[in-house]
Coordinates of C-alpha atoms in Angstrom, one line a residue:
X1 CA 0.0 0.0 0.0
X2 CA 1.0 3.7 -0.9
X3 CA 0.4 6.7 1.0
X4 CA -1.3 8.5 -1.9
X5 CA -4.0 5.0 -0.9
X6 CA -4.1 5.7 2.9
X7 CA -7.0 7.4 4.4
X8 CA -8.0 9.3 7.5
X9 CA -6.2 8.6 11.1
X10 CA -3.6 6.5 9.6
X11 CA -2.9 9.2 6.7
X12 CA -2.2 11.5 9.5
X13 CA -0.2 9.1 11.4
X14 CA 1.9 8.1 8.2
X15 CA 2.4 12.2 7.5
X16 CA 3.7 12.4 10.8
X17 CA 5.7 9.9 10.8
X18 CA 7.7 10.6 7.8
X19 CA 8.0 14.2 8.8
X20 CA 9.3 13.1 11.9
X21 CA 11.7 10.3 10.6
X22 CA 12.6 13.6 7.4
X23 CA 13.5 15.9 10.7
X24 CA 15.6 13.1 12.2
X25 CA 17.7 12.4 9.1
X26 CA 18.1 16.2 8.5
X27 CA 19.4 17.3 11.9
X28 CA 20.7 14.4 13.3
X29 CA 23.0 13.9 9.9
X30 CA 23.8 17.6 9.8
X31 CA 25.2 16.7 13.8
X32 CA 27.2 13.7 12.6
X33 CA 28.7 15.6 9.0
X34 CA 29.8 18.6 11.7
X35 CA 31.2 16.0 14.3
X36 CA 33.0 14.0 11.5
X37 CA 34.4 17.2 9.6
X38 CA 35.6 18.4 13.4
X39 CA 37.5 15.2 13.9
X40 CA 38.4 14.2 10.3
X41 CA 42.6 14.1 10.9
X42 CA 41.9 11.1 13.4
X43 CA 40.6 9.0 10.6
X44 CA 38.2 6.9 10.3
X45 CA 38.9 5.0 13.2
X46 CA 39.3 8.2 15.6
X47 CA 36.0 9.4 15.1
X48 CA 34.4 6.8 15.9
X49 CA 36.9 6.3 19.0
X50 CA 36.3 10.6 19.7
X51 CA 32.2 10.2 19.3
X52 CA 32.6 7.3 22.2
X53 CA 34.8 9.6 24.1
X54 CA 32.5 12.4 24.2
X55 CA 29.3 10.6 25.0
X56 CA 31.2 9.1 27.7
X57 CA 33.4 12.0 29.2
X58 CA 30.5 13.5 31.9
X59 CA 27.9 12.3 33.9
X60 CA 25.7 14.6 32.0
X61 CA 26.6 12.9 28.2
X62 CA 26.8 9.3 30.2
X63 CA 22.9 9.4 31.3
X64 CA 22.1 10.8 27.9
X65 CA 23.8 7.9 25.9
X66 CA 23.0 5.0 28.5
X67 CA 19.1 6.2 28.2
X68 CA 19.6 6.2 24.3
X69 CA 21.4 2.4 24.2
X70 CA 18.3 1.6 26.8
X71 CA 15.6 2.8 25.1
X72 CA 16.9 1.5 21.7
X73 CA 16.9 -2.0 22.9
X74 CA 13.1 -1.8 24.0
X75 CA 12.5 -0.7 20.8
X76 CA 14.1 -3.4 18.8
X77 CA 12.1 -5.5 20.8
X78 CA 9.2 -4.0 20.0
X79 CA 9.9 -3.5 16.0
X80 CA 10.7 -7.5 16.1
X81 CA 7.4 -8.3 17.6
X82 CA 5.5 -5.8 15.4
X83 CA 7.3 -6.9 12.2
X84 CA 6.4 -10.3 12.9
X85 CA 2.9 -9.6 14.0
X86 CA 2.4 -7.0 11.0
X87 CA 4.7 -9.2 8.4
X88 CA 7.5 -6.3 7.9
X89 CA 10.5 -7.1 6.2
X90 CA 13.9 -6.7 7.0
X91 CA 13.4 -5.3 10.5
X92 CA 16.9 -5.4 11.3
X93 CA 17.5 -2.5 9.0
X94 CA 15.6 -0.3 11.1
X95 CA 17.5 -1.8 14.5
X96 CA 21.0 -1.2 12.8
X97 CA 20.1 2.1 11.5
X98 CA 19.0 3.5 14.9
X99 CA 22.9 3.1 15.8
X100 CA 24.1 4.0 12.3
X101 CA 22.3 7.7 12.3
X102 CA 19.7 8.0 14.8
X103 CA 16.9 6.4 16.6
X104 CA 14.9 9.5 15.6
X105 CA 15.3 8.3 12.2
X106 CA 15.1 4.7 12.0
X107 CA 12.3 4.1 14.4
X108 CA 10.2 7.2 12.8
X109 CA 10.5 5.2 9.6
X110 CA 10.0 1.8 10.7
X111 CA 6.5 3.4 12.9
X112 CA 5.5 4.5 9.1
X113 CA 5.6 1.3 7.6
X114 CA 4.3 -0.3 10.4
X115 CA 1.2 2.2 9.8
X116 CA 0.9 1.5 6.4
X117 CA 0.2 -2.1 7.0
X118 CA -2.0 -1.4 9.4
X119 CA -4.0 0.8 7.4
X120 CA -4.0 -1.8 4.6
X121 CA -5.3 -4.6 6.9
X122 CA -8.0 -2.0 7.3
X123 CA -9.0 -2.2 4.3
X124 CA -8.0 -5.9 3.3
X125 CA -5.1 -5.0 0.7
X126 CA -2.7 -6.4 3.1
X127 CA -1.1 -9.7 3.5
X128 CA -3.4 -12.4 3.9
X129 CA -4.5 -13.5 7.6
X130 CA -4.0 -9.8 8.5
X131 CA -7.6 -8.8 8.2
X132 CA -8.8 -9.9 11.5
X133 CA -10.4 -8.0 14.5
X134 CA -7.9 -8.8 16.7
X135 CA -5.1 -6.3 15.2
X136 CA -7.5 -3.5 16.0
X137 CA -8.4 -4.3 19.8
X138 CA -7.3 -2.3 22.3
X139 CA -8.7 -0.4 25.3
X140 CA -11.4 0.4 23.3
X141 CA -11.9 -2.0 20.6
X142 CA -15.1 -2.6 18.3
X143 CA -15.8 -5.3 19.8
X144 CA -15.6 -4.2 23.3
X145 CA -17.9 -0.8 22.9
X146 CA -21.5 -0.4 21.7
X147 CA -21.6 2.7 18.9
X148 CA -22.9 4.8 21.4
X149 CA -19.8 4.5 23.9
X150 CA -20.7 1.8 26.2
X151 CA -19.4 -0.8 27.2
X152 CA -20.2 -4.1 26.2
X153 CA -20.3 -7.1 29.1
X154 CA -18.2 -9.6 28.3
X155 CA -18.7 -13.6 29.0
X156 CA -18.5 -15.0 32.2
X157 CA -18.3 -11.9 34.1
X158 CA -20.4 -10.6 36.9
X159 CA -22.6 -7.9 36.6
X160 CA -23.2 -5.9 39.2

């Protein structure tokens, strides 16, 4: 599915998030092209061995990276089980590029195609067994809410 076929909420969602994963590219490589030309006599080698040196010189840059590496691991975790849930390809792109450029980036970009497959098992363009209800419960799912807003019992439990 395109965005030029995606309607609504998940049109918004998809705008955003390739605005947001445009921002992160832009700034973020602007940041690494003026960190690299700063420390281009230490080679290739030495700026990656600087960069490390910097994020890791003050208690200030330490939380900053150490919160980046953490969060970056939940959201591989995440991405792997929503690739395999949503049937996204080569989700270890998105893991290695958070690293390579930016989380900003990579994860902005992987939430876009993630939308985009949710948006065509909407509509039932996407990959076969996609299509179902479950994909779309939640706190408030169809299923769980009358059209006016209330709830709707469920099996089994006690009314009171």
């Amino acid at each position: 599915m395109r965005l030029a076929d995606v309607r609504g909420r998940d049109r918004s969602l998809c705008l955003f998030y390739g605005l947001s994963g445009l921002a992160g590219t832009l700034v973020m490589g602007a940041l690494a092209a003026a960190f690299v030309r700063e420390n281009l006599d230490a080679g290739p080698y030495g700026v990656i061995r600087n960069f490390i040196h910097d994020a890791l010189t003050n208690p200030a840059s330490q939380f900053i990276y150490a919160d980046l590496v953490l969060i970056w691991a939940a959201l591989s975790a995440f991405m792997i089980v929503e690739s395999r849930r949503l049937g996204i390809r080569h989700v270890w792109a998105y893991i290695v590029g958070a690293p390579a450029l930016a989380l900003c980036a990579s994860f902005s970009v992987f939430m876009y195609v993630r939308q985009l497959k949710i948006a065509a098992a909407r509509t039932g363009t996407g990959p076969a067994g996609l299509r179902d209800d479950s994909l779309f419960d939640g706190p408030i799912s169809r299923k769980s809410h009358h059209p006016d807003g209330m709830p709707v019992p469920r099996a089994g439990r006690r009314q009171a």
